[in-house]
Tab-separated table of C-alpha atoms and ligand atoms in Angstrom:
chain	number	residue	atom	x	y	z
A	1	UNK	CA	-2.386	-2.185	-23.164
A	2	UNK	CA	1.039	-1.001	-22.468
A	3	UNK	CA	3.723	-3.515	-21.387
A	4	UNK	CA	6.548	-3.322	-18.764
A	5	UNK	CA	9.006	-6.095	-18.519
A	6	UNK	CA	9.948	-7.158	-15.094
A	7	UNK	CA	13.326	-8.989	-15.060
A	8	UNK	CA	12.236	-11.489	-12.279
A	9	UNK	CA	11.458	-15.305	-12.142
A	10	UNK	CA	10.029	-14.923	-8.625
A	11	UNK	CA	6.207	-15.422	-9.061
A	12	UNK	CA	5.656	-13.650	-5.727
A	13	UNK	CA	7.229	-10.611	-6.877
A	14	UNK	CA	5.368	-10.790	-10.312
A	15	UNK	CA	2.197	-11.049	-8.754
A	16	UNK	CA	2.826	-7.907	-6.619
A	17	UNK	CA	4.317	-5.864	-9.776
A	18	UNK	CA	1.083	-6.694	-11.671
A	19	UNK	CA	-1.292	-5.225	-8.953
A	20	UNK	CA	1.024	-1.830	-8.869
A	21	UNK	CA	1.248	-1.454	-12.552
A	22	UNK	CA	-2.624	-2.310	-13.218
A	23	UNK	CA	-3.254	1.230	-11.610
A	24	UNK	CA	-1.582	2.785	-14.730
A	25	UNK	CA	-2.949	0.366	-16.981
A	26	UNK	CA	0.346	-1.217	-17.796
A	27	UNK	CA	0.718	-5.037	-18.087
A	28	UNK	CA	3.780	-6.111	-15.977
A	29	UNK	CA	5.252	-9.130	-17.678
A	30	UNK	CA	7.747	-11.367	-15.848
A	31	UNK	CA	10.514	-13.404	-17.454
A	32	UNK	CA	8.775	-16.725	-17.526
A	33	UNK	CA	5.731	-15.117	-19.369
A	34	UNK	CA	8.074	-13.962	-22.300
A	35	UNK	CA	7.864	-16.226	-25.524
A	36	UNK	CA	11.810	-16.945	-25.408
A	37	UNK	CA	13.441	-18.523	-22.413
A	38	UNK	CA	15.729	-16.351	-20.373
A	39	UNK	CA	18.910	-17.762	-18.762
A	40	UNK	CA	19.328	-16.989	-15.212
A	41	UNK	CA	21.393	-13.927	-14.388
A	42	UNK	CA	24.079	-14.488	-11.755
A	43	UNK	CA	23.616	-12.075	-9.055
A	44	UNK	CA	27.327	-11.409	-8.534
A	45	UNK	CA	26.961	-7.855	-7.047
A	46	UNK	CA	27.776	-6.934	-3.348
A	47	UNK	CA	24.803	-4.630	-2.798
A	48	UNK	CA	21.054	-4.727	-3.668
A	49	UNK	CA	21.608	-1.814	-6.236
A	50	UNK	CA	24.418	-3.887	-7.974
A	51	UNK	CA	22.193	-6.901	-8.309
A	52	UNK	CA	19.139	-4.919	-9.360
A	53	UNK	CA	21.228	-3.253	-12.112
A	54	UNK	CA	22.712	-6.604	-13.386
A	55	UNK	CA	19.331	-8.019	-13.918
A	56	UNK	CA	17.748	-4.981	-15.498
A	57	UNK	CA	20.528	-4.018	-17.713
A	58	UNK	CA	21.374	-7.617	-19.195
A	59	UNK	CA	17.634	-8.087	-20.019
A	60	UNK	CA	17.294	-4.542	-21.420
A	61	UNK	CA	20.221	-5.023	-23.679
A	62	UNK	CA	18.888	-8.411	-24.822
A	63	UNK	CA	15.477	-7.176	-25.642
A	64	UNK	CA	16.102	-3.715	-26.652
A	65	UNK	CA	13.350	-2.155	-24.340
A	66	UNK	CA	13.134	-0.561	-20.855
A	67	UNK	CA	13.269	-3.289	-18.194
A	68	UNK	CA	12.542	-3.078	-14.395
A	69	UNK	CA	14.253	-5.341	-11.913
A	70	UNK	CA	13.921	-5.746	-8.111
A	71	UNK	CA	16.468	-7.034	-5.724
A	72	UNK	CA	15.370	-7.390	-2.222
A	73	UNK	CA	15.896	-9.133	0.833
A	74	UNK	CA	15.414	-9.368	4.730
A	75	UNK	CA	18.108	-7.627	6.832
A	76	UNK	CA	18.160	-8.749	10.438
A	77	UNK	CA	20.031	-6.711	12.992
A	78	UNK	CA	20.890	-9.490	15.556
A	79	UNK	CA	22.451	-11.426	12.637
A	80	UNK	CA	24.658	-8.451	11.388
A	81	UNK	CA	22.447	-7.777	8.443
A	82	UNK	CA	22.116	-11.466	7.304
A	83	UNK	CA	20.479	-12.805	5.090
A	84	UNK	CA	20.744	-9.508	3.179
A	85	UNK	CA	21.607	-9.964	-0.491
A	86	UNK	CA	21.658	-13.751	0.128
A	87	UNK	CA	18.023	-14.002	1.100
A	88	UNK	CA	16.662	-16.104	-1.728
A	89	UNK	CA	19.255	-18.750	-1.219
A	90	UNK	CA	20.132	-18.323	2.422
A	91	UNK	CA	19.740	-22.118	3.214
A	92	UNK	CA	21.597	-23.238	-0.048
A	93	UNK	CA	20.589	-24.416	-3.559
A	94	UNK	CA	17.923	-24.891	-4.804
A	95	UNK	CA	16.175	-21.860	-3.433
A	96	UNK	CA	13.668	-23.096	-0.557
A	97	UNK	CA	11.473	-20.485	1.432
A	98	UNK	CA	10.737	-22.839	4.135
A	99	UNK	CA	14.360	-24.011	4.643
A	100	UNK	CA	15.471	-20.153	4.826
A	101	UNK	CA	12.697	-19.513	7.480
A	102	UNK	CA	13.880	-22.394	9.715
A	103	UNK	CA	17.625	-21.345	9.195
A	104	UNK	CA	16.709	-17.794	10.466
A	105	UNK	CA	14.416	-19.041	13.265
A	106	UNK	CA	17.306	-21.319	14.461
A	107	UNK	CA	19.996	-18.616	14.369
A	108	UNK	CA	17.668	-16.405	16.460
A	109	UNK	CA	17.007	-18.938	19.154
A	110	UNK	CA	17.577	-17.293	22.523
A	111	UNK	CA	17.218	-13.750	21.154
A	112	UNK	CA	14.510	-11.713	22.960
A	113	UNK	CA	11.671	-9.910	21.102
A	114	UNK	CA	13.173	-6.268	21.693
A	115	UNK	CA	16.301	-7.570	19.663
A	116	UNK	CA	14.591	-9.179	16.835
A	117	UNK	CA	14.317	-6.044	14.742
A	118	UNK	CA	14.641	-6.286	11.030
A	119	UNK	CA	13.720	-4.774	7.750
A	120	UNK	CA	12.774	-5.710	4.366
A	121	UNK	CA	14.806	-3.779	1.593
A	122	UNK	CA	13.811	-3.433	-2.086
A	123	UNK	CA	15.905	-1.676	-4.651
A	124	UNK	CA	14.452	-1.039	-8.093
A	125	UNK	CA	16.506	-0.545	-11.217
A	126	UNK	CA	15.157	0.707	-14.370
A	127	UNK	CA	17.438	0.065	-17.234
A	128	UNK	CA	16.656	1.884	-20.672
A	129	UNK	CA	19.033	1.037	-23.603
A	130	UNK	CA	21.389	3.975	-24.148
A	131	UNK	CA	20.260	5.830	-21.138
A	132	UNK	CA	21.761	5.649	-17.402
A	133	UNK	CA	19.760	3.251	-14.867
A	134	UNK	CA	17.529	4.718	-12.502
A	135	UNK	CA	17.444	3.405	-8.934
A	136	UNK	CA	14.814	3.674	-6.169
A	137	UNK	CA	14.828	2.030	-2.653
A	138	UNK	CA	12.128	1.205	-0.275
A	139	UNK	CA	11.931	-0.264	3.297
A	140	UNK	CA	9.494	-2.103	5.511
A	141	UNK	CA	10.606	-2.049	9.236
A	142	UNK	CA	9.616	-4.904	11.674
A	143	UNK	CA	10.595	-7.688	13.810
A	144	UNK	CA	11.178	-11.511	13.373
A	145	UNK	CA	8.363	-13.510	15.007
A	146	UNK	CA	9.232	-16.476	17.344
A	147	UNK	CA	7.268	-18.776	15.064
A	148	UNK	CA	5.821	-18.871	11.715
A	149	UNK	CA	2.107	-17.822	10.923
A	150	UNK	CA	0.038	-17.329	7.699
A	151	UNK	CA	0.230	-18.431	4.251
A	152	UNK	CA	-0.121	-15.446	2.106
A	153	UNK	CA	2.824	-13.597	0.331
A	154	UNK	CA	6.137	-15.353	-0.058
A	155	UNK	CA	9.743	-15.812	1.138
A	156	UNK	CA	10.094	-14.663	4.859
A	157	UNK	CA	6.457	-13.072	5.169
A	158	UNK	CA	5.479	-16.037	7.539
A	159	UNK	CA	7.945	-14.610	10.194
A	160	UNK	CA	8.142	-10.856	9.539
A	161	UNK	CA	5.831	-8.769	11.588
A	162	UNK	CA	5.639	-5.221	10.328
A	163	UNK	CA	5.897	-2.499	12.852
A	164	UNK	CA	2.387	-1.252	14.171
A	165	UNK	CA	1.091	-4.766	13.527
A	166	UNK	CA	0.608	-7.880	15.616
A	167	UNK	CA	0.097	-10.185	12.746
A	168	UNK	CA	3.041	-11.581	10.186
A	169	UNK	CA	3.137	-10.193	6.762
A	170	UNK	CA	1.693	-13.620	5.551
A	171	UNK	CA	-1.349	-12.980	7.695
A	172	UNK	CA	-2.132	-9.829	5.928
A	173	UNK	CA	-4.153	-9.631	2.728
A	174	UNK	CA	-2.523	-9.127	-0.594
A	175	UNK	CA	-3.972	-5.559	-0.568
A	176	UNK	CA	-2.500	-4.818	2.843
A	177	UNK	CA	0.899	-5.962	2.156
A	178	UNK	CA	0.993	-3.902	-0.914
A	179	UNK	CA	-0.019	-0.843	0.937
A	180	UNK	CA	3.010	-1.056	3.414
A	181	UNK	CA	5.716	-3.280	1.797
A	182	UNK	CA	9.201	-2.217	0.919
A	183	UNK	CA	8.377	-2.902	-2.692
A	184	UNK	CA	5.234	-0.610	-2.492
A	185	UNK	CA	7.480	1.980	-0.909
A	186	UNK	CA	10.222	1.728	-3.837
A	187	UNK	CA	7.483	1.969	-6.590
A	188	UNK	CA	5.925	4.857	-5.060
A	189	UNK	CA	9.024	6.667	-5.765
A	190	UNK	CA	9.238	5.691	-9.218
A	191	UNK	CA	5.599	6.827	-9.764
A	192	UNK	CA	6.507	9.938	-11.709
A	193	UNK	CA	8.566	7.773	-14.088
A	194	UNK	CA	5.876	5.092	-14.445
A	195	UNK	CA	3.172	7.776	-15.201
A	196	UNK	CA	5.403	9.324	-17.836
A	197	UNK	CA	6.025	5.782	-19.322
A	198	UNK	CA	2.245	5.060	-19.473
A	199	UNK	CA	1.539	8.103	-21.520
A	200	UNK	CA	4.528	7.999	-23.910
A	201	UNK	CA	4.446	4.331	-24.745
B	301	LIG	O1	8.900	-12.493	2.844
B	301	LIG	C1	9.404	-11.836	1.820
B	301	LIG	N1	8.534	-10.793	1.400
B	301	LIG	C2	8.911	-9.868	0.333
B	301	LIG	O2	8.245	-9.176	-0.011
B	301	LIG	C3	10.156	-10.158	-0.059
B	301	LIG	N2	10.960	-9.688	-0.956
B	301	LIG	C4	12.126	-10.289	-1.103
B	301	LIG	N3	12.086	-11.370	-0.308
B	301	LIG	C5	13.226	-12.269	0.099
B	301	LIG	O3	14.488	-11.695	-0.676
B	301	LIG	C6	14.698	-12.805	-1.791
B	301	LIG	C7	14.751	-11.760	-2.885
B	301	LIG	O4	16.024	-12.291	-3.627
B	301	LIG	P1	16.272	-11.747	-5.169
B	301	LIG	O5	15.821	-10.067	-5.142
B	301	LIG	O6	17.476	-12.094	-5.804
B	301	LIG	O7	15.024	-12.430	-5.880
B	301	LIG	P2	14.620	-13.859	-6.332
B	301	LIG	O8	16.115	-14.677	-6.648
B	301	LIG	O9	13.704	-14.429	-5.679
B	301	LIG	O10	14.002	-13.571	-7.786
B	301	LIG	P3	14.606	-12.747	-8.978
B	301	LIG	O11	13.869	-11.492	-9.148
B	301	LIG	O12	16.048	-12.493	-8.792
B	301	LIG	O13	14.445	-13.617	-10.331
B	301	LIG	C8	13.367	-13.624	-2.050
B	301	LIG	O14	13.525	-14.745	-2.575
B	301	LIG	C9	12.929	-13.806	-0.515
B	301	LIG	O15	13.626	-14.499	0.065
B	301	LIG	C10	11.004	-11.346	0.540
B	301	LIG	N4	10.614	-11.956	1.505
B	302	LIG	MG1	17.433	-13.460	-7.437
């Protein structure tokens, strides 16, 4: 079976990519699954795209193979776009999804439902040694719930209600999230490239 290296250490992302790539009979392999340990890549960029490129290009260079990276996060309008690129570590180190959720809910205290608009953003970068990096972006629009609900997914899923739904992303099944998510929308735009990769490798 063909392989695609995904430059992530996030098990929630890795699980979603495995599902997406299985459609093309490609095995998505995340960094902790590689035989050699990869150092953390410092996400020093100021945009999702810069951080996705840093992750994809550094690992592609190291391995000499095509690598896909995802930089993503939650953009909340009432918080001037925070946590944005700082989503993973919004409440500080070490990264803690529950602390991040509590911080967001605290900051949104007193903000009414119509003002709780937000979106998940995902930028994918594909780095191929010797070629320019390719970028694709996906969004999922929604609102921040008053309290958390559900245990599926990861990150801020328990407080994110996608538009046209009454449940949080963490109350949706894995399949349903993967039909509507920002990551799915970004990967759909890479579809031609993935198909090509599947036949030529
Ligand atoms: O509820 C969520 N559902 C999602 O579908 C989702 N996608 C991203 N996020 C949040 O944004 C951070 C990414 O930051 P990020 O791109 O730097 O990834 P990361 O540091 O977790 O792993 P890596 O890929 O860098 O190794 C994550 O940790 C989460 O807090 C999500 N939250
Ligand atoms: Mg990260």
